[in-house]
Coordinates of C-alpha atoms and ligand atoms in Angstrom, one line a residue:
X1 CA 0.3 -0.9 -31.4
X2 CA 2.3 -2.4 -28.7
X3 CA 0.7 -5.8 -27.2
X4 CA 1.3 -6.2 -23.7
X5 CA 2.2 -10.4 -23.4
X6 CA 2.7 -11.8 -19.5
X7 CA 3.0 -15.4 -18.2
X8 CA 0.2 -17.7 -18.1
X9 CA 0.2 -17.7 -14.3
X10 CA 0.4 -14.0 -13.4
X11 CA -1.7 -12.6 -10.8
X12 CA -4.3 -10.0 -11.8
X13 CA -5.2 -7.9 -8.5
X14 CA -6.8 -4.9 -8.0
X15 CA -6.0 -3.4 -4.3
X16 CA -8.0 -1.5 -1.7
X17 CA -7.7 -0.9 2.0
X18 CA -9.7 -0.9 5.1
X19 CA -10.5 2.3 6.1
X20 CA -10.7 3.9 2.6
X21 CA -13.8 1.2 1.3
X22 CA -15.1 -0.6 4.0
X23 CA -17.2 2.3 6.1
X24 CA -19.8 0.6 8.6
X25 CA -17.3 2.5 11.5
X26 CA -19.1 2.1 14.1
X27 CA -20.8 -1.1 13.1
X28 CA -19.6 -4.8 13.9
X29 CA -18.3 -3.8 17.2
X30 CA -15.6 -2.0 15.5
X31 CA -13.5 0.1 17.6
X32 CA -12.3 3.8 16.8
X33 CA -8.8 4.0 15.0
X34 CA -6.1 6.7 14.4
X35 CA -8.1 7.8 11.2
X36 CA -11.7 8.2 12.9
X37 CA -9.7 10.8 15.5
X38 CA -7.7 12.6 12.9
X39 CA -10.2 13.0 10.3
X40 CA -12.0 14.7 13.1
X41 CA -9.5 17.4 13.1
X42 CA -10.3 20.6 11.9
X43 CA -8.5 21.3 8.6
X44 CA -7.0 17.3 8.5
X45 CA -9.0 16.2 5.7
X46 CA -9.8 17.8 2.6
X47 CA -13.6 19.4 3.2
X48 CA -13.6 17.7 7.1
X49 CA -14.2 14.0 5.0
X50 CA -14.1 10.5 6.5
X51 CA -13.8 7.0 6.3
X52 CA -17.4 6.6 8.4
X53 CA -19.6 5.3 5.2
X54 CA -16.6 5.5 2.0
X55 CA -17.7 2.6 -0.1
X56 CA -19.8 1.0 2.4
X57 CA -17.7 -2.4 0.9
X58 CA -18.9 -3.8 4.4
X59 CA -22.4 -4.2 3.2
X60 CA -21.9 -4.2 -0.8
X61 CA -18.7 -6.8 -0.7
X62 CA -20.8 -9.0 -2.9
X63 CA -21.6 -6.8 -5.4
X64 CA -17.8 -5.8 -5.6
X65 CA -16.3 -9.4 -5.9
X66 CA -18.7 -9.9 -8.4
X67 CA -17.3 -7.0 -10.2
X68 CA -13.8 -8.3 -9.8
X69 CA -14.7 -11.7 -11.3
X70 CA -16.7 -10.4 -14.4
X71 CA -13.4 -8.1 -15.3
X72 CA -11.6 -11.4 -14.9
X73 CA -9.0 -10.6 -12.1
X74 CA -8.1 -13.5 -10.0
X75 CA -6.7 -11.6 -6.3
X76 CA -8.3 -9.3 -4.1
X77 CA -5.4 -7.1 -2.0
X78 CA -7.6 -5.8 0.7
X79 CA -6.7 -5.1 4.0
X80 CA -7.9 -6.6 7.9
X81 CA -9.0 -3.6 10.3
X82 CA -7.2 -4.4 13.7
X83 CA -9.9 -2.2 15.3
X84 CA -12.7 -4.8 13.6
X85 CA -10.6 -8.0 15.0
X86 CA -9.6 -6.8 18.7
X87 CA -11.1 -3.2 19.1
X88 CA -9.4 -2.4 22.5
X89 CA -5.9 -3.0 20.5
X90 CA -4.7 -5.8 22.5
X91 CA -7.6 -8.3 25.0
X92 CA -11.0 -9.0 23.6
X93 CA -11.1 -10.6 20.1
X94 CA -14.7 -9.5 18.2
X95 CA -16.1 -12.4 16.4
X96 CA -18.0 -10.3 14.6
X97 CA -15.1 -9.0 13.0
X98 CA -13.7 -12.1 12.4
X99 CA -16.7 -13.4 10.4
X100 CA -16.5 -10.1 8.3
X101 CA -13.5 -11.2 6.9
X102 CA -14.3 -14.6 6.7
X103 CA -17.2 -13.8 4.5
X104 CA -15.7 -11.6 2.3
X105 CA -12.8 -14.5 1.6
X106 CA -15.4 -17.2 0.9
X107 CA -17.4 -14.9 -1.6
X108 CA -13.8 -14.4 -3.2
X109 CA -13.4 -18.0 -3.5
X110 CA -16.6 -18.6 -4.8
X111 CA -15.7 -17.1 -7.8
X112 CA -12.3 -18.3 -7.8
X113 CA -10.3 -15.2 -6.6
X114 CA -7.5 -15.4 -4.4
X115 CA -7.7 -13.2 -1.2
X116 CA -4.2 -11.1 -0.2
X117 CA -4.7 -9.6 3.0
X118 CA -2.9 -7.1 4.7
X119 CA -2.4 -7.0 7.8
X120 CA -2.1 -3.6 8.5
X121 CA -2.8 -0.7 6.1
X122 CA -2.7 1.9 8.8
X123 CA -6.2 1.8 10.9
X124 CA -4.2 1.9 14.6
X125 CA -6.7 1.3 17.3
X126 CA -6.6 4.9 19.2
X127 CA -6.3 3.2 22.2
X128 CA -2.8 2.5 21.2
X129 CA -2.3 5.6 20.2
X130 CA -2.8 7.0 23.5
X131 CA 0.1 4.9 24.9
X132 CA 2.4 6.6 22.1
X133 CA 1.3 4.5 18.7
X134 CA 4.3 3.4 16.4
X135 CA 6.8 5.7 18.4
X136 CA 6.3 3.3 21.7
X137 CA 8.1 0.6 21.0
X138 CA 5.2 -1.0 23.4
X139 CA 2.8 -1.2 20.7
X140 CA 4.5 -4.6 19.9
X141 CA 3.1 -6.4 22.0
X142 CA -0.2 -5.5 20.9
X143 CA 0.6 -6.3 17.2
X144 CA 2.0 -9.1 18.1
X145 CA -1.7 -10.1 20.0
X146 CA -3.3 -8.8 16.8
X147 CA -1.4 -11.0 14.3
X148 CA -1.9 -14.2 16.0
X149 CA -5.4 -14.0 16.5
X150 CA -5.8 -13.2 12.5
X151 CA -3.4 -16.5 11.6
X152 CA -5.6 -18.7 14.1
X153 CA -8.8 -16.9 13.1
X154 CA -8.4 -16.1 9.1
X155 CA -5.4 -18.6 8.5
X156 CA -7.3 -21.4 6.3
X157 CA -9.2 -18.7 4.1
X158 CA -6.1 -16.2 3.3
X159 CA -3.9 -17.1 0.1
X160 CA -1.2 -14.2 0.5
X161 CA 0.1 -12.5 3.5
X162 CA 1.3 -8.5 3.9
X163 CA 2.5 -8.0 6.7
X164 CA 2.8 -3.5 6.9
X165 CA 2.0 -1.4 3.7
X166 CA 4.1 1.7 3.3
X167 CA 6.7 1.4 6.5
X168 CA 7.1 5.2 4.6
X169 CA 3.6 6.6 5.3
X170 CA 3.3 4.9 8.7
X171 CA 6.3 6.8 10.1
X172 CA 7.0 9.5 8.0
X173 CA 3.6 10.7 7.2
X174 CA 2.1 10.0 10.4
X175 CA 4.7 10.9 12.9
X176 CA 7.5 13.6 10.9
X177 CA 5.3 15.6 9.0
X178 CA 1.8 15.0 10.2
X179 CA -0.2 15.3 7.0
X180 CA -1.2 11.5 8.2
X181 CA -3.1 10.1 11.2
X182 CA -1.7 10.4 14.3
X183 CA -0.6 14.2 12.9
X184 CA 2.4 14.5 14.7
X185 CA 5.8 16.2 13.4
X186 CA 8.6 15.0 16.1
X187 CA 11.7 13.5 14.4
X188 CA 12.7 11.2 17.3
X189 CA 9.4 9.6 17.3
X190 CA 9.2 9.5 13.4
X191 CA 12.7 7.4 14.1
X192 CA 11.4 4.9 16.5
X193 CA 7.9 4.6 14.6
X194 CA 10.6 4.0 11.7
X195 CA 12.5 0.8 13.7
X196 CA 8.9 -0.1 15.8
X197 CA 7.6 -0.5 12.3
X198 CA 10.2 -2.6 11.0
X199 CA 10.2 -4.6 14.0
X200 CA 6.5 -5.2 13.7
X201 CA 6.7 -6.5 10.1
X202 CA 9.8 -8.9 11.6
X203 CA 7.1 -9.9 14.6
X204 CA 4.4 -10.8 11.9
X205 CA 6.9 -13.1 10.2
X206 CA 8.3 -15.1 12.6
X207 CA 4.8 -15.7 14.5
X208 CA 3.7 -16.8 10.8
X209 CA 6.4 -19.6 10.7
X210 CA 5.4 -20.4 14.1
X211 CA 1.9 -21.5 12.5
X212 CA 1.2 -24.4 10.1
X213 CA 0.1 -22.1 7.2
X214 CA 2.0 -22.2 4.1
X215 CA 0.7 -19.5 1.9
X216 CA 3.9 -16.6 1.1
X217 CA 4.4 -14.3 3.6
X218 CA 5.8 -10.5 2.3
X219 CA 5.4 -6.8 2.8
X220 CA 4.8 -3.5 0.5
X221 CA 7.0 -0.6 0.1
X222 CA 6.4 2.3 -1.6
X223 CA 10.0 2.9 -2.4
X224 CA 10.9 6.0 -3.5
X225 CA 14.7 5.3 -5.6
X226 CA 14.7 9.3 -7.2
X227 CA 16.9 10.1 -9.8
X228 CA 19.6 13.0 -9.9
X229 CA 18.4 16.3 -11.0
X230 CA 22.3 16.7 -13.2
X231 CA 25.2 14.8 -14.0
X232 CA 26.8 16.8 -11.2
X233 CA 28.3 14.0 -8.4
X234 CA 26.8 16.1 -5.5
X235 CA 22.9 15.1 -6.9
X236 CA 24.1 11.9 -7.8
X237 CA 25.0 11.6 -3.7
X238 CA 21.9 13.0 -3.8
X239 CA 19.8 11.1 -4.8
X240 CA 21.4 8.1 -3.2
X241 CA 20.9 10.0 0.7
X242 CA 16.9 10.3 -0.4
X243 CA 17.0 6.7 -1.5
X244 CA 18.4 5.9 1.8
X245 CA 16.3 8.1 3.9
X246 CA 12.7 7.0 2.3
X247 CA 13.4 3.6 1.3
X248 CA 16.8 1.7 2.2
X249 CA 16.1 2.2 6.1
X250 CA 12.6 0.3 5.7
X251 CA 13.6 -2.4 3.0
X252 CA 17.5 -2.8 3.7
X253 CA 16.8 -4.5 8.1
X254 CA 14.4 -6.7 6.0
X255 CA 16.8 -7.7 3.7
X256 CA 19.9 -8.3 6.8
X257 CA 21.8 -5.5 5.5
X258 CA 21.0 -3.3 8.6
X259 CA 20.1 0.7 8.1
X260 CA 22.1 2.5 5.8
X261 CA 25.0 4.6 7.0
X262 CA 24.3 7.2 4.6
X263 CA 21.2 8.0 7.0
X264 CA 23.2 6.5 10.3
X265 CA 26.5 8.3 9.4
X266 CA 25.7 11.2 7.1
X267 CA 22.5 12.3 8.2
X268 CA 23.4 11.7 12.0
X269 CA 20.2 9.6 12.5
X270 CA 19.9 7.2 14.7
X271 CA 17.5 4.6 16.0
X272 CA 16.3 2.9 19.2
X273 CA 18.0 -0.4 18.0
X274 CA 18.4 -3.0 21.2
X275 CA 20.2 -6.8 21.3
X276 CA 18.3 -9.0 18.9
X277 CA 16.2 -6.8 17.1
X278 CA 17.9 -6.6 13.4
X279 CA 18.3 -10.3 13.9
X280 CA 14.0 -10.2 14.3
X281 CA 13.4 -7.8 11.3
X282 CA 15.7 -9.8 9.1
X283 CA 12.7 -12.7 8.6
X284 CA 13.1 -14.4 5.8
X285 CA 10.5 -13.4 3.4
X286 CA 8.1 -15.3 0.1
X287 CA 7.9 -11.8 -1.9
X288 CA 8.7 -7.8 -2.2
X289 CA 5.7 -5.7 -2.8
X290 CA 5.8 -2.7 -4.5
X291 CA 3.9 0.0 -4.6
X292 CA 4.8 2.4 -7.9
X293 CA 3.3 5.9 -9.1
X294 CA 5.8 8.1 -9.8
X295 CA 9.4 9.7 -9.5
X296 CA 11.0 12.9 -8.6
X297 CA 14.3 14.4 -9.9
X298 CA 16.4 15.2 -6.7
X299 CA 19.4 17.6 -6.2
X300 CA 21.4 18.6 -3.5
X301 CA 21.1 21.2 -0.5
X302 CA 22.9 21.7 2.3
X303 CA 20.5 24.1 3.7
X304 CA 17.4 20.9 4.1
X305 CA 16.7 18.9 7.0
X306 CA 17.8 15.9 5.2
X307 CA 20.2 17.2 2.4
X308 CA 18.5 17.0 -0.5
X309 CA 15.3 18.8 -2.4
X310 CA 13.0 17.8 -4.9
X311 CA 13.1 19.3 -8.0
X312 CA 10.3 20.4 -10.8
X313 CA 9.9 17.5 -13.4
X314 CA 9.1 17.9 -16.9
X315 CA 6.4 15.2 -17.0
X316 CA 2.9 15.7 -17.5
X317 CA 1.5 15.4 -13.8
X318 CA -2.0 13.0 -12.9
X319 CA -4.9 14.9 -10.5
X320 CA -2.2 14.0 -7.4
X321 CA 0.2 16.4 -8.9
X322 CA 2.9 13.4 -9.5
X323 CA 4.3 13.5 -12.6
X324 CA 4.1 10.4 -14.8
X325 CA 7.4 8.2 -14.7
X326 CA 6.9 4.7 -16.3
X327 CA 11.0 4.8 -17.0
X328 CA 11.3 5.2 -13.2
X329 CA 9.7 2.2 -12.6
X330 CA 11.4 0.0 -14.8
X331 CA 14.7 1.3 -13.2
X332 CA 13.1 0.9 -10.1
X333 CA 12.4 -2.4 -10.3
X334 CA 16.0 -3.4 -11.6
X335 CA 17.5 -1.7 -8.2
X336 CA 15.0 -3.9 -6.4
X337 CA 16.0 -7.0 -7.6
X338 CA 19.5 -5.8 -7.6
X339 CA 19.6 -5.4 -3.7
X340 CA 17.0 -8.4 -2.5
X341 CA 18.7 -11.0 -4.7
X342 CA 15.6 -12.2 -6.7
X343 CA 13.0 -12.4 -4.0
X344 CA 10.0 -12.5 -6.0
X345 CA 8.4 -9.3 -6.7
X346 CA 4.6 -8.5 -6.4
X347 CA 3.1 -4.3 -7.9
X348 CA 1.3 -4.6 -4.7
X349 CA -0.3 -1.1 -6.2
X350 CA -0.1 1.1 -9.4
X351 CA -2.6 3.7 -10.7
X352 CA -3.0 6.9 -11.0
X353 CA -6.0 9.8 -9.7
X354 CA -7.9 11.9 -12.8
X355 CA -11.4 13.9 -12.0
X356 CA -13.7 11.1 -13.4
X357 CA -17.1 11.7 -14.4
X358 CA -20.4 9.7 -15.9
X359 CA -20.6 11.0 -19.5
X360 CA -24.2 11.0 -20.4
X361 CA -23.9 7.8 -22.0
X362 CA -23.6 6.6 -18.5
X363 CA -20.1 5.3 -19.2
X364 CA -16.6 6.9 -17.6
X365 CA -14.1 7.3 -20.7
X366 CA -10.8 7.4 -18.6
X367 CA -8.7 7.7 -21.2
X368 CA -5.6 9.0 -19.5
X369 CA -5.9 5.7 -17.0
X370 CA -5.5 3.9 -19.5
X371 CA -2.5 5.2 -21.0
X372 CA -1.1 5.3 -17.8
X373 CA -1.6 1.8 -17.0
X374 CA -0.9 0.6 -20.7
X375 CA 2.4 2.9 -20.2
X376 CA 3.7 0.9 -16.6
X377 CA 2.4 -2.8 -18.1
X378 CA 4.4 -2.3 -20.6
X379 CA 7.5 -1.9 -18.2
X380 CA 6.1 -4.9 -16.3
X381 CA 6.0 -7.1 -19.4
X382 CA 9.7 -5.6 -20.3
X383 CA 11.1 -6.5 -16.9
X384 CA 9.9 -9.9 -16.8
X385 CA 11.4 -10.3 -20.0
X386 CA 15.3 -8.7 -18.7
X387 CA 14.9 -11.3 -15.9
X388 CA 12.9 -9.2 -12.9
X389 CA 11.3 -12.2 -10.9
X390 CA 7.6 -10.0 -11.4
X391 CA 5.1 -12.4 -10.3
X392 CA 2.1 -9.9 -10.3
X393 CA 0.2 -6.9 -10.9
X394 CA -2.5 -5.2 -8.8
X395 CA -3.9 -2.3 -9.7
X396 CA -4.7 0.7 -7.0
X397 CA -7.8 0.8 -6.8
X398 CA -10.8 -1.7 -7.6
X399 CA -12.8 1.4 -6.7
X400 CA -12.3 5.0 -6.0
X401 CA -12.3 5.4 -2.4
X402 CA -11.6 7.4 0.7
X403 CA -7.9 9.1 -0.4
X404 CA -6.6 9.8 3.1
X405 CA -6.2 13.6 3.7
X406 CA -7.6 14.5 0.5
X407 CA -10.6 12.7 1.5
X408 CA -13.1 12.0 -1.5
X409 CA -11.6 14.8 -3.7
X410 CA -9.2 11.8 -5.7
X411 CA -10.5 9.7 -7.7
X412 CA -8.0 6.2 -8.3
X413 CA -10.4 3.7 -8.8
X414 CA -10.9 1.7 -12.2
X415 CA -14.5 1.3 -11.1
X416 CA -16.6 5.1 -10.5
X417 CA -17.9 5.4 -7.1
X418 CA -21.2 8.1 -6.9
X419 CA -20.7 8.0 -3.1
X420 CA -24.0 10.6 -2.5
X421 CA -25.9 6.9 -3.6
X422 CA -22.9 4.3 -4.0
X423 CA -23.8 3.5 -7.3
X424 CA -21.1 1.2 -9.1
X425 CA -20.1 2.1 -12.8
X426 CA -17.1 0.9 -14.0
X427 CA -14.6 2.6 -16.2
X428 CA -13.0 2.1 -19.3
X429 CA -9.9 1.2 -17.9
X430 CA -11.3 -1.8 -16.0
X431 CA -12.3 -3.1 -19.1
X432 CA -8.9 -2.5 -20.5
X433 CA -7.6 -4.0 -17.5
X434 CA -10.1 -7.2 -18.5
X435 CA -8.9 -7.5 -22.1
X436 CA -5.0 -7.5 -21.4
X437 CA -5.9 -10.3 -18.3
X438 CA -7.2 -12.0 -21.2
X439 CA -4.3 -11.4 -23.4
X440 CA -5.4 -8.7 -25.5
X441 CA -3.8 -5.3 -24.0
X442 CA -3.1 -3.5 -26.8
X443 CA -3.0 0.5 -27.2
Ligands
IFM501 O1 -4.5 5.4 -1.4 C1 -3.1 5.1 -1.2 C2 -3.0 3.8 -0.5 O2 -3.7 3.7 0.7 C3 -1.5 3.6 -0.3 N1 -0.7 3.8 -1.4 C4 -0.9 5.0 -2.2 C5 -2.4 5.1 -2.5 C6 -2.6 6.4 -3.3 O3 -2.2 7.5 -2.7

């Protein structure tokens, strides 16, 4: 039996975004994002699925916080749609958009849950992806629009600020190899959207310290820090060039230490950098999130784009097909807090997809979840203990939801969604999750 013991005032989350819960698309004035075009696209989503209705969270928020308060968590991660808040991209703020989120934070409050907010978790109005998205590095101006009209507007009811989750998926999954809304594959534009991106979460911060608002400020990675497949000092170079490429050029211009010259040197990258703008990215931030699931085993190879290749793991794999790791995050974090010098550090997400089902005794007995999450708390408790600044935990997801391209078909959520009739059940792992809030996580 292994007890999982954390400080008194850690923060219990559980973690969701836009797109994949709220639905109502075309409701509250709500203009069209990157994901209502590319989920259109024949063959983008998993059986031609969207985000249109997902969890309908738009209607049933109350019903959800009040989920999240009897399972005892005490933050909500959720993120703000900028096509809800100005649905052209940049001009016209929508009130009604406002007031969603200004609802949603006062039923949070209510029952004494702290609201994180995102700020953006991927939803790009299309409009501004007609002028050339992430890859124009005119989109800035927009964001910057969008950002200050959420501090004026949502300021007084927001307790934690993200500014960009996954820099990674934005740019590299949307604009290099297209599995992710906009769809494009175009290596200079997957470059700037890589810099643009950075430059945005630098934009958010220092219009933030503009304001009067003192709640912490911070964005999410999902850092991938891969280990070498041998001993051999070619994977160990290895694995360092993919650390570079997929996480060091996202965190290391928010942390001052510019990009890497493994990627700028070795890999012959380069991008669209201009007078002042490391100096903008380099905001000083409250907090690191991370999001953890898994890690590969890389090696060298000459022959691939970027030098290096994944190699098969040994682990046993979840429904994504990513093996299970918990070693990788513990060594994960300790690299983290290694390079940021002890910035406080949030799991801004953790969790894992199985194929779910109501048993006929109307419960969902997700036992592998809970191993899973038993197996990575236990690395969280460890860390705190080895002196990892680890403030908090939030679990991905409060609900299963819409997973981007593989639309419905993965199931993350600790509570069951039947989304033919949006019934609720929640799983066994939520009320683990409740029990080791309460202090009595044991396996
Ligand atoms: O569903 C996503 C989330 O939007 C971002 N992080 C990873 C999750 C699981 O794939």
């Amino acid at each position: 039996m292994e007890k999982l013991v954390f400080p008194k005032d850690f923060v219990w989350g559980t973690a969701t975004a836009s797109y994949q819960v709220e639905g109502a698309a075309r409701e509250g004035g709500r203009g069209e994002c990157i994901w209502d075009v590319f989920a259109r696209k024949p063959g983008a989503v998993n059986a031609g699925e969207n985000g249109d209705v997902a969890c309908d969270q738009y209607h049933r928020y109350e019903e959800d916080v009040a989920l999240m308060a009897e399972l005892g968590f005490n933050s909500y991660r959720f993120s703000i749609a900028w096509p809800r808040i100005i649905p052209t991209g940049s001009g016209k703020v929508n009130p009604e958009g406002v007031a969603y989120y200004r609802k949603l934070c006062d039923e949070l409050h209510k029952h004494n849950i702290k609201a994180c907010a995102t700020l953006y978790h991927w939803d790009l109005p299309q409009v501004l992806e007609e002028k050339g998205g992430w890859a124009d590095r005119g989109v800035l101006d927009a964001f910057e629009e969008y950002v200050k009209v959420c501090y004026e507007t949502l300021g007084d009811v927001i307790d934690t600020w993200i500014t960009i989750n996954e820099p990674f998926c934005v740019a590299y999954l949307g604009y290099l190899w297209g599995v992710h809304a906009p769809g494009q594959r175009d290596l200079n534009k997957a470059l700037a959207a890589v810099h643009h991106i950075n430059m945005a979460h630098g934009i958010a911060v220092r219009e933030y310290r503009k304001t009067k608002l003192k709640a912490p400020i911070g964005i999410t990675y999902n850092p991938a820090t891969p280990r070498p497949a041998t001993s051999s000092a070619a994977d160990a170079r290895a694995a360092d060039i993919s650390r570079a490429f997929n996480t060091e050029v996202f965190m290391f211009p928010a942390l001052g230490k510019g990009y890497p010259e493994l990627v700028t040197k070795d890999l012959n990258l380069s991008f669209p950098v201009q007078s002042g703008d490391m100096q903008l990215i380099a905001q000083p931030i409250d907090f690191i999130g991370v999001n953890y699931y898994t890690e590969h085993a890389v090696a060298a190879d000459e022959k691939a784009q970027f030098k290096t290749t994944n190699k098969p793991s040994w682990e046993t794999t979840t429904a994504m097909g990513w093996p299970i790791v918990p070693g990788g995050l513990e060594r994960q974090l300790l690299w983290i807090n290694e390079v940021s010098n002890g910035i406080p550090i949030y799991i801004t997400e953790n969790g894992c997809a199985y194929d779910d089902v109501v048993a006929p005794d109307g419960r969902v007995h997700d036992k592998e979840r809970i191993k899973y999450l038993h197996q990575h708390l236990a690395v969280c408790a460890d860390v705190i203990k080895k002196g990892v600044p680890l403030k908090g935990y939030f679990v991905w997801s409060l609900m299963d939801n819409f997973e981007w391209a593989f639309g419905y078909g993965r199931r993350f959520g600790i509570i069951h969604i039947d989304f033919k009739t949006q019934k609720r059940t929640v799983k066994d792992s939520a009320y683990f999750l409740r029990d080791t809030i309460a202090g009595y996580g044991e396996l």
